[in-house]
Coordinates of C-alpha atoms in Angstrom, one line a residue:
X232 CA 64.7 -10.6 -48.8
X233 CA 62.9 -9.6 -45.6
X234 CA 59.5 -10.7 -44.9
X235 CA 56.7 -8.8 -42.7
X236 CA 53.6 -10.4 -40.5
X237 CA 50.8 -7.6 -41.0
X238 CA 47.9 -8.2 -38.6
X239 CA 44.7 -6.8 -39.6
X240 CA 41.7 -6.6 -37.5
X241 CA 38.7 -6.1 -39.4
X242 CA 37.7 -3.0 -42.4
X243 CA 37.2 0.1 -42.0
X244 CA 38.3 3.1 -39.6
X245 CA 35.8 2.8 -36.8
X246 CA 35.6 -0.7 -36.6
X247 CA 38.6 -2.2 -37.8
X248 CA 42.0 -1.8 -39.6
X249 CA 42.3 1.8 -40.8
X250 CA 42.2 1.3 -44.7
X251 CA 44.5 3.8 -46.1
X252 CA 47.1 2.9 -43.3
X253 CA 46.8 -0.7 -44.5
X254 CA 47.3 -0.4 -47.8
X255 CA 49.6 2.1 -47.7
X256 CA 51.8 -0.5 -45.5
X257 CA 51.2 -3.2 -47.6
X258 CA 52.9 -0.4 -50.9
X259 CA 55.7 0.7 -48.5
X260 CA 56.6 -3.1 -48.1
X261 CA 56.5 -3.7 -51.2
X262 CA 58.2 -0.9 -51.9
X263 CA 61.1 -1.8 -50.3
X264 CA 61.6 -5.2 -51.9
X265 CA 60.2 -7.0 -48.8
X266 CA 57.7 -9.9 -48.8
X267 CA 54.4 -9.4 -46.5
X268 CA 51.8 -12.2 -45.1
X269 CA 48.7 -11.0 -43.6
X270 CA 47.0 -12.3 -40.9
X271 CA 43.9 -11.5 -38.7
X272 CA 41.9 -12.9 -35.6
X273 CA 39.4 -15.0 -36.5
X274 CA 36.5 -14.0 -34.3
X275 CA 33.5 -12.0 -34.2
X276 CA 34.3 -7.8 -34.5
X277 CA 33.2 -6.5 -30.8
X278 CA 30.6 -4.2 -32.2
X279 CA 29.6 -3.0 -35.8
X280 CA 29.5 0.7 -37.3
X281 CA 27.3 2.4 -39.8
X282 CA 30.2 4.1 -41.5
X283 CA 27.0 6.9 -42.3
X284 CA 26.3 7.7 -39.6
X285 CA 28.6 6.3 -36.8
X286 CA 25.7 4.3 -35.1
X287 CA 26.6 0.6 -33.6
X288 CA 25.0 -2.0 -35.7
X289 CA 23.0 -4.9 -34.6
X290 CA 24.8 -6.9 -36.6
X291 CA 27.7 -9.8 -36.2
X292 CA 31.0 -9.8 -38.5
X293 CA 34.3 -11.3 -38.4
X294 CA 37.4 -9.9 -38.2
X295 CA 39.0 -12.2 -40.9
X296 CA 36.5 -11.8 -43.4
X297 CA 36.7 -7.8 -42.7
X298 CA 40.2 -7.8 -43.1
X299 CA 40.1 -10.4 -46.6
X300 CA 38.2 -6.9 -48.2
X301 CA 41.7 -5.3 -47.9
X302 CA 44.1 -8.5 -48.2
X303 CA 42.2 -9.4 -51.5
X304 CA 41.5 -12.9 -49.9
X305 CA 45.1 -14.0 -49.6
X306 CA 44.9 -14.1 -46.0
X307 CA 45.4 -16.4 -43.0
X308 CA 43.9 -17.0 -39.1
X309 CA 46.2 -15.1 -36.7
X310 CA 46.1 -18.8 -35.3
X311 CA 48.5 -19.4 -38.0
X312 CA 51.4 -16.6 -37.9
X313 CA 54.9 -18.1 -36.5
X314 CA 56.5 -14.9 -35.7
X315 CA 60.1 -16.9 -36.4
X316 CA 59.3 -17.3 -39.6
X317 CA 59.4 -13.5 -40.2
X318 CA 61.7 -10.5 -39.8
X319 CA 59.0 -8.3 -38.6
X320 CA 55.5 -7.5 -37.5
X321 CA 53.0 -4.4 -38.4
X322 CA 49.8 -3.8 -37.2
X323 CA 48.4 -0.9 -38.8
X324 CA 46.4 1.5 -36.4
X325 CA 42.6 0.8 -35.4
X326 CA 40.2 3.7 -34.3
X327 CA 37.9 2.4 -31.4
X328 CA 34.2 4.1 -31.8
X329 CA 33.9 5.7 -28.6
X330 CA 29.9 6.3 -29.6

């Protein structure tokens, strides 16, 4: 059985992992009778969006609590991936605010 490293960074299309992408990745793995681990950075998100109205926040959030919203909590520090232990690697897409 295969198994696939998804990295996530963060929640939400225009500060982190693209949600539908994500979990549409995390289906099409599953999908195919493959076994996924997710993973994401553990450090503060670079800047935070209003998903309203597209504004930066003033506001601090890490990237692995962001991504535990889609990963359901089972999810480990990028710190921890060994890429040997796995047959492949996905990073679904990220949309950097340009605001």
């Amino acid at each position: 059985m295969k198994k696939i490293a998804v990295i996530l960074s963060g929640c939400g299309v225009y500060d982190g992992s693209e949600i539908h992408e994500a979990v549409m990745t995390l289906l099409a793995i599953d999908k195919l009778n493959a076994t996924y681990e997710i993973f994401a950075p553990d450090v503060n998100q670079f800047h935070v969006i209003n998903h309203l109205n597209g504004k930066v926040m003033n506001e601090k959030r890490n990237i692995l609590v962001e991504s535990a919203r889609i990963a359901r909590g089972k999810i480990k520090p990028l710190s921890h991936l060994n890429v040997n232990n796995f047959d492949g690697l996905i990073l679904p897409s990220i949309h950097i605010n340009s605001y």
